Coordinates of C-alpha atoms in Angstrom, one line a residue:
M1 CA 10.8 17.8 46.8
F2 CA 14.3 19.4 46.4
Y3 CA 13.2 21.1 43.2
L4 CA 9.9 22.3 44.7
H5 CA 11.7 23.6 47.8
M6 CA 14.2 25.5 45.6
V7 CA 11.6 26.9 43.4
L8 CA 9.4 28.2 46.3
C9 CA 12.5 29.8 48.0
N10 CA 13.5 31.5 44.7
L11 CA 9.9 32.8 44.2
K12 CA 9.8 34.2 47.7
R13 CA 13.2 35.8 47.3
N14 CA 12.3 37.3 43.9
K15 CA 8.6 38.0 44.5
W16 CA 8.5 41.4 42.8
K17 CA 10.1 40.0 39.7
G18 CA 7.6 37.1 39.9
I19 CA 4.7 39.5 40.2
S20 CA 5.9 41.4 37.2
T21 CA 6.1 38.2 35.1
A22 CA 2.6 37.1 36.2
S23 CA 1.2 40.6 35.5
I24 CA 2.7 40.6 32.0
C25 CA 1.2 37.1 31.4
I26 CA -2.2 38.3 32.5
F27 CA -2.1 41.3 30.2
V28 CA -0.9 39.4 27.2
F29 CA -3.5 36.6 27.8
I30 CA -6.4 39.1 27.9
L31 CA -5.2 40.9 24.8
L32 CA -4.9 37.6 22.9
N33 CA -8.3 36.5 24.1
L34 CA -9.8 39.8 22.9
Y35 CA -8.3 39.2 19.4
L36 CA -9.5 35.6 19.2
T37 CA -13.0 36.5 20.6
Y38 CA -13.4 39.1 17.9
I39 CA -12.6 36.5 15.2
Y40 CA -15.0 34.1 16.8
N41 CA -17.8 36.7 17.0
C42 CA -17.3 37.5 13.3
R43 CA -17.6 33.8 12.4
M44 CA -20.7 33.5 14.6
Q45 CA -22.3 36.5 12.8
L46 CA -21.5 34.9 9.5
N47 CA -23.1 31.7 10.5
E48 CA -26.1 33.5 11.9
L49 CA -26.4 35.7 8.8
P50 CA -28.7 33.2 6.9
N51 CA -31.2 33.5 9.7
I52 CA -30.9 37.3 10.0
S53 CA -31.0 37.9 6.2
P54 CA -32.4 34.9 4.4
I55 CA -32.3 34.8 0.6
Y56 CA -35.7 34.9 -1.0
C57 CA -36.2 33.5 -4.5
S58 CA -39.1 33.6 -6.8
I59 CA -39.8 32.3 -10.3
F60 CA -40.8 34.8 -13.0
N61 CA -41.5 34.7 -16.7
L62 CA -38.5 35.4 -18.9
N63 CA -38.9 39.2 -19.2
G64 CA -39.4 39.5 -15.5
S65 CA -42.8 41.2 -15.8
S66 CA -44.9 38.6 -13.9
Q67 CA -44.5 36.5 -10.8
V68 CA -48.0 35.1 -10.7
G69 CA -50.3 33.7 -13.4
L70 CA -47.5 31.6 -14.8
E71 CA -47.2 28.1 -16.1
I72 CA -44.4 26.4 -14.2
S73 CA -43.9 22.8 -15.3
E74 CA -44.3 19.8 -13.0
D75 CA -40.8 18.7 -13.9
L76 CA -39.4 21.8 -12.3
I77 CA -41.8 21.5 -9.4
K78 CA -40.5 18.0 -8.6
K79 CA -36.9 19.2 -8.9
L80 CA -37.5 22.0 -6.4
E81 CA -39.3 19.7 -4.0
N82 CA -36.4 17.2 -4.0
S83 CA -33.6 19.7 -3.9
T84 CA -31.6 20.0 -0.7
K85 CA -30.5 23.5 -1.6
V86 CA -33.9 25.1 -1.2
K87 CA -36.3 25.3 1.7
N88 CA -39.8 26.5 2.5
V89 CA -41.0 26.1 -1.1
D90 CA -44.4 27.7 -1.7
F91 CA -46.5 26.6 -4.6
S92 CA -49.9 27.9 -5.7
I93 CA -52.2 27.0 -8.6
R94 CA -55.1 29.2 -9.5
M95 CA -58.4 27.9 -10.8
V96 CA -62.0 29.1 -11.2
A97 CA -65.1 27.2 -10.2
G98 CA -68.8 27.2 -9.8
I99 CA -70.9 25.3 -7.2
G100 CA -72.7 22.3 -8.6
D101 CA -72.9 20.8 -12.1
F102 CA -73.7 22.9 -15.1
P103 CA -73.2 22.7 -18.8
I104 CA -69.9 24.0 -20.3
E105 CA -71.9 26.6 -22.2
D106 CA -72.8 28.3 -18.9
W107 CA -69.2 28.7 -17.7
N108 CA -69.2 32.5 -18.1
K109 CA -72.1 32.8 -15.8
K110 CA -71.4 30.0 -13.3
L111 CA -67.6 30.3 -12.9
N112 CA -67.8 33.0 -10.1
L113 CA -65.4 31.6 -7.5
N114 CA -61.6 31.9 -7.4
V115 CA -60.0 28.7 -6.2
A116 CA -56.3 28.3 -5.1
G117 CA -54.5 25.0 -4.5
V118 CA -51.6 25.9 -2.1
N119 CA -49.1 24.0 0.0
S120 CA -48.5 26.7 2.6
I121 CA -50.2 29.7 4.1
T122 CA -47.4 31.9 2.9
A123 CA -48.1 30.8 -0.7
V124 CA -51.1 33.2 -0.7
S125 CA -50.4 36.9 -0.1
G126 CA -52.7 38.9 2.1
I127 CA -53.6 36.1 4.5
S128 CA -52.2 34.9 7.8
L129 CA -53.0 32.0 10.1
D130 CA -55.1 34.4 12.2
D131 CA -57.5 34.8 9.3
I132 CA -58.3 31.0 9.1
H133 CA -60.6 29.4 11.6
M134 CA -60.8 25.6 11.9
E135 CA -60.6 23.0 14.6
D136 CA -57.7 21.0 13.1
D137 CA -54.1 22.1 12.6
V138 CA -54.0 24.5 9.7
V139 CA -50.5 23.3 8.7
N140 CA -51.8 19.7 8.3
F141 CA -54.5 21.0 6.0
F142 CA -52.0 22.5 3.5
T143 CA -49.8 19.3 3.5
S144 CA -52.6 16.8 3.2
S145 CA -54.1 15.3 0.1
Y146 CA -57.6 14.8 1.3
P147 CA -60.6 16.4 -0.6
T148 CA -61.2 19.2 1.9
C149 CA -61.4 23.0 1.6
I150 CA -61.5 26.2 3.4
I151 CA -64.1 28.8 2.2
N152 CA -64.4 32.5 2.7
K153 CA -67.1 33.4 5.2
S154 CA -69.0 35.6 2.8
I155 CA -69.3 32.7 0.3
M156 CA -70.4 30.4 3.1
E157 CA -73.2 32.8 4.1
K158 CA -74.2 33.4 0.5
N159 CA -74.6 29.7 -0.2
Q160 CA -75.9 28.8 3.2
L161 CA -73.0 26.4 3.9
R162 CA -71.6 25.3 7.2
I163 CA -68.5 23.6 8.4
G164 CA -68.8 19.9 7.9
D165 CA -70.9 20.2 4.8
T166 CA -69.8 18.8 1.4
V167 CA -69.6 21.2 -1.4
T168 CA -69.4 20.1 -5.1
L169 CA -67.2 22.4 -7.2
N170 CA -67.1 22.4 -11.0
L171 CA -63.4 23.2 -11.4
Y172 CA -61.9 24.8 -14.5
Y173 CA -58.2 25.2 -15.0
Q174 CA -56.4 28.1 -16.8
Y175 CA -54.0 27.9 -19.7
Y176 CA -52.4 30.1 -22.3
D177 CA -52.5 29.5 -26.0
E178 CA -49.7 30.2 -28.5
K179 CA -50.6 33.9 -28.6
E180 CA -50.5 34.1 -24.8
Y181 CA -54.3 34.5 -24.5
L182 CA -55.9 33.1 -21.3
H183 CA -58.4 30.3 -21.6
Y184 CA -60.4 28.1 -19.3
A185 CA -61.1 24.4 -19.6
P186 CA -63.1 21.9 -17.5
L187 CA -61.1 20.0 -15.0
E188 CA -63.4 17.9 -12.7
L189 CA -66.5 18.0 -10.7
L190 CA -65.0 17.6 -7.3
S191 CA -66.7 17.1 -3.9
L192 CA -65.0 18.6 -1.0
E193 CA -65.6 18.7 2.8
I194 CA -65.7 22.1 4.3
I195 CA -63.4 22.0 7.4
G196 CA -62.7 25.7 8.0
T197 CA -63.5 29.3 7.1
M198 CA -61.4 32.3 6.4
D199 CA -61.9 36.1 6.7
L200 CA -61.7 38.5 3.8
F201 CA -58.2 38.9 2.5
N202 CA -56.4 42.2 2.1
T203 CA -57.0 43.7 -1.4
N204 CA -53.4 44.8 -1.8
T205 CA -52.2 41.7 -3.6
L206 CA -50.9 40.7 -7.0
Q207 CA -54.0 38.6 -7.7
L208 CA -57.6 38.6 -6.6
P209 CA -57.9 36.9 -3.2
P210 CA -59.1 33.3 -3.5
D211 CA -62.6 32.4 -2.3
I212 CA -61.7 28.8 -1.7
L213 CA -58.4 27.1 -0.6
I214 CA -57.7 23.4 -1.5
P215 CA -54.6 21.4 -0.4
F216 CA -52.0 21.5 -3.1
E217 CA -51.6 17.7 -3.3
T218 CA -55.4 17.3 -3.8
V219 CA -55.3 19.5 -6.8
R220 CA -52.3 17.7 -8.2
E221 CA -54.1 14.4 -7.9
V222 CA -57.1 15.8 -9.8
F223 CA -54.8 16.9 -12.7
H224 CA -53.2 13.5 -12.8
R225 CA -56.5 11.7 -12.6
N226 CA -57.8 13.6 -15.6
K227 CA -54.5 13.2 -17.4
I228 CA -53.9 16.9 -17.8
D229 CA -50.5 18.4 -17.6
F230 CA -50.0 19.7 -14.1
Y231 CA -48.4 23.1 -13.5
V232 CA -48.4 25.8 -10.8
D233 CA -48.8 29.5 -11.5
S234 CA -46.4 30.8 -8.8
A235 CA -43.4 29.4 -6.9
S236 CA -41.1 30.9 -4.3
F237 CA -38.7 29.6 -1.8
Y238 CA -35.6 30.4 0.3
V239 CA -32.0 29.3 -0.2
A240 CA -31.3 26.5 2.3
D241 CA -27.7 27.4 2.9
P242 CA -26.9 31.0 1.7
L243 CA -23.2 30.4 2.6
Q244 CA -23.3 27.9 -0.4
L245 CA -24.8 30.4 -2.7
N246 CA -22.7 29.5 -5.7
A247 CA -23.6 25.8 -5.5
F248 CA -27.3 26.8 -5.2
K249 CA -27.1 28.9 -8.3
D250 CA -25.3 26.1 -10.2
E251 CA -28.1 23.7 -9.3
M252 CA -30.8 26.2 -10.4
K253 CA -29.1 26.5 -13.8
S254 CA -29.0 22.7 -14.1
F255 CA -32.8 22.8 -13.5
G256 CA -33.1 25.0 -16.6
L257 CA -33.9 28.3 -14.7
L258 CA -32.5 31.4 -16.4
E259 CA -31.9 35.0 -15.5
S260 CA -34.5 37.5 -16.4
V261 CA -34.1 39.2 -19.8
P262 CA -36.2 42.5 -19.8
T263 CA -36.1 42.7 -23.6
A264 CA -37.5 39.1 -24.0
K265 CA -40.8 38.5 -25.7
L266 CA -43.9 38.3 -23.4
S267 CA -44.4 34.8 -22.2
Y268 CA -46.1 33.1 -19.2
D269 CA -43.7 30.2 -19.0
G270 CA -42.1 30.3 -15.5
I271 CA -38.5 29.8 -16.5
A272 CA -36.6 32.7 -14.9
L273 CA -35.3 32.9 -11.3
T274 CA -34.9 36.1 -9.3
V275 CA -32.6 35.7 -6.3
R276 CA -32.7 38.6 -3.8
D277 CA -29.2 38.2 -2.4
T278 CA -27.8 41.7 -2.5
T279 CA -28.1 42.4 1.2
F280 CA -26.8 39.0 2.2
R281 CA -23.8 39.1 -0.2
T282 CA -22.8 42.6 1.0
L283 CA -23.0 41.6 4.7
A284 CA -21.3 38.3 4.1
S285 CA -18.5 39.9 2.1
Q286 CA -17.8 42.5 4.8
L287 CA -17.7 39.7 7.5
R288 CA -15.4 37.5 5.4
Q289 CA -13.0 40.4 4.7
S290 CA -12.9 41.1 8.5
I291 CA -12.2 37.5 9.3
D292 CA -9.6 37.1 6.6
A293 CA -7.8 40.3 7.7
L294 CA -7.8 39.2 11.4
E295 CA -6.7 35.7 10.6
G296 CA -3.9 37.1 8.4
F297 CA -2.5 38.7 11.5
F298 CA -2.4 35.5 13.5
P299 CA 1.3 34.5 12.6
F300 CA 2.3 38.1 13.6
I301 CA 0.4 37.9 16.8
S302 CA 1.9 34.5 17.7
T303 CA 5.3 35.8 17.0
I304 CA 4.7 38.8 19.3
V305 CA 3.6 36.5 22.1
I306 CA 6.8 34.4 21.6
F307 CA 8.9 37.6 21.6
I308 CA 7.2 38.9 24.7
G309 CA 7.8 35.5 26.4
Y310 CA 11.4 35.6 25.4
I311 CA 12.1 39.2 26.3
T312 CA 10.3 39.0 29.7
S313 CA 12.0 35.8 30.7
F314 CA 15.5 36.9 29.4
L315 CA 15.4 40.3 31.2
L316 CA 14.2 38.8 34.5
L317 CA 16.6 35.9 34.4
N318 CA 19.6 37.8 33.1
S319 CA 19.8 39.8 36.3
R320 CA 20.2 36.5 38.1
Q321 CA 23.3 35.3 36.2
K322 CA 25.4 35.3 39.3
E323 CA 22.9 33.1 41.1
Y324 CA 23.1 30.8 38.1
A325 CA 26.9 30.8 38.1
L326 CA 27.0 30.1 41.9
M327 CA 24.7 27.1 41.4
R328 CA 27.0 25.8 38.6
A329 CA 30.1 26.5 40.8
L330 CA 28.7 24.5 43.6
G331 CA 28.3 21.5 41.3
A332 CA 24.8 21.8 39.9
G333 CA 24.7 20.7 36.3
R334 CA 23.2 22.7 33.5
G335 CA 20.2 20.4 33.3
K336 CA 19.5 20.9 37.0
C337 CA 19.8 24.6 36.9
F338 CA 17.7 24.8 33.7
L339 CA 15.0 22.8 35.4
I340 CA 14.9 25.0 38.5
F341 CA 14.6 28.2 36.5
F342 CA 12.1 26.6 34.2
L343 CA 9.8 25.5 37.0
E344 CA 9.9 29.1 38.4
Q345 CA 8.8 30.5 35.1
F346 CA 6.3 27.6 34.7
F347 CA 4.5 28.4 37.9
L348 CA 4.4 32.2 37.1
I349 CA 3.2 31.6 33.6
I350 CA 0.5 29.2 34.6
L351 CA -0.6 31.6 37.4
G352 CA -0.8 34.4 34.9
A353 CA -2.7 32.3 32.4
F354 CA -5.2 31.1 35.1
I355 CA -5.9 34.7 36.3
G356 CA -6.0 36.1 32.8
G357 CA -8.3 33.3 31.7
G358 CA -10.6 33.8 34.6
T359 CA -10.8 37.5 34.0
A360 CA -11.4 37.1 30.3
N361 CA -14.1 34.5 30.9
L362 CA -15.8 36.7 33.5
I363 CA -15.8 39.8 31.2
L364 CA -16.3 38.2 27.7
K365 CA -18.3 35.1 28.7
G366 CA -16.6 32.8 26.2
T367 CA -15.2 29.6 27.7
L368 CA -14.3 28.1 24.3
E369 CA -12.4 31.2 23.4
V370 CA -10.5 31.1 26.7
V371 CA -9.5 27.5 26.2
T372 CA -8.3 28.2 22.7
T373 CA -6.4 31.3 23.9
G374 CA -4.8 29.4 26.7
N375 CA -3.4 26.8 24.3
I376 CA -2.0 29.4 22.0
F377 CA -0.7 31.5 24.8
L378 CA 1.0 28.7 26.7
F379 CA 2.6 27.3 23.6
S380 CA 3.9 30.6 22.3
Y381 CA 5.0 32.1 25.6
F382 CA 6.7 28.9 26.7
L383 CA 8.5 28.8 23.4
G384 CA 9.9 32.3 24.0
C385 CA 10.7 31.4 27.6
M386 CA 12.6 28.2 26.6
V387 CA 14.8 30.3 24.2
A388 CA 15.6 32.7 27.0
L389 CA 16.5 29.9 29.3
W390 CA 18.7 28.3 26.7
R391 CA 20.6 31.6 26.3
I392 CA 21.0 32.0 30.0
G393 CA 22.3 28.4 30.1
K394 CA 25.1 29.4 27.8
T395 CA 26.4 32.0 30.3
S396 CA 30.1 31.6 31.2
V397 CA 30.4 30.8 34.9
I398 CA 33.7 32.6 35.3
E399 CA 32.4 35.8 33.6
A400 CA 29.3 35.8 35.7
L401 CA 31.1 35.3 39.0
F402 CA 33.6 38.1 38.4
C403 CA 31.3 40.5 36.5
T404 CA 31.4 43.9 38.4
E405 CA 28.2 45.2 36.8

């Protein structure tokens, strides 16, 4: 109680000096909070950048001339499916078909339908979920392996089909020979339940819009059942964590994917990867440079706060040397005097930090930043204050009592 009484009496007697100390603490706290908040905002922007500017990747042939109509091996398909460094992988495989059974000699007359096996609505350009009409969830259709299909309305009307009917498709798959000529070969006579319809696609696409959509896994099972090498003719995806871009590229290289070589010979093997990361890399580089520059100033900022704590405390306490000397002359030890002066500064600094923190939180709406600022501020400012008190404690009692200044 004695120390508390002494501290309160001293604070009342030196209220203007106390107000000055608290005001300086508030000002320094707010400035330090602004500095840390800016660093935090830059980090938040960097963490949100993958959502704002995702990195899109697609597989091309080696000379980069074609993104569709390729032959992408099943081995690569499985590696992409199992990779944790990619997400939203879209596959499509194009086929042709005719309704009903017919001899192979009639293929050029009967194969009048474009069929696509896809694992996502985004795997087919020119279509959206609004273009598909079905009772079940569209997403479940693309991820299933059931023998179902979605047919274009015009094809439904032309062949007098309705939802719930079963249509038998004579499927033919596409392949390229050694001279890169396109050929068709019979795959399977496949019966499919019609569970939905789709409107006409936009014509501004890389390929002709498909007339029929089949779940990707259903098509894969058909290839496996007939012991035919499975492949897809287009593949695209996004980088799962763009902030780990180098690790992603290393994995893609381990998969055997190469960079496009414009001078390479024409081939339809899907072995080249295009990564559209220019925008992301530019923005991420700018944010990282800003963060590095700001964090590089942290030791300097901390030193300034320590220096301010030292100068403020020293100047305010230096004018009270006679008071310190009188206390010592009346028998108070150095430890007792130090504790009284320290508690005065402690209450003022805490008051300033509390008001400064409340003001910063009210303006900047960042509780976490305020707490971090408070820890750094109190440590740095108190360190400077302790040095000032230590210097005051070394004051000669005789010199202070008889000083005429």
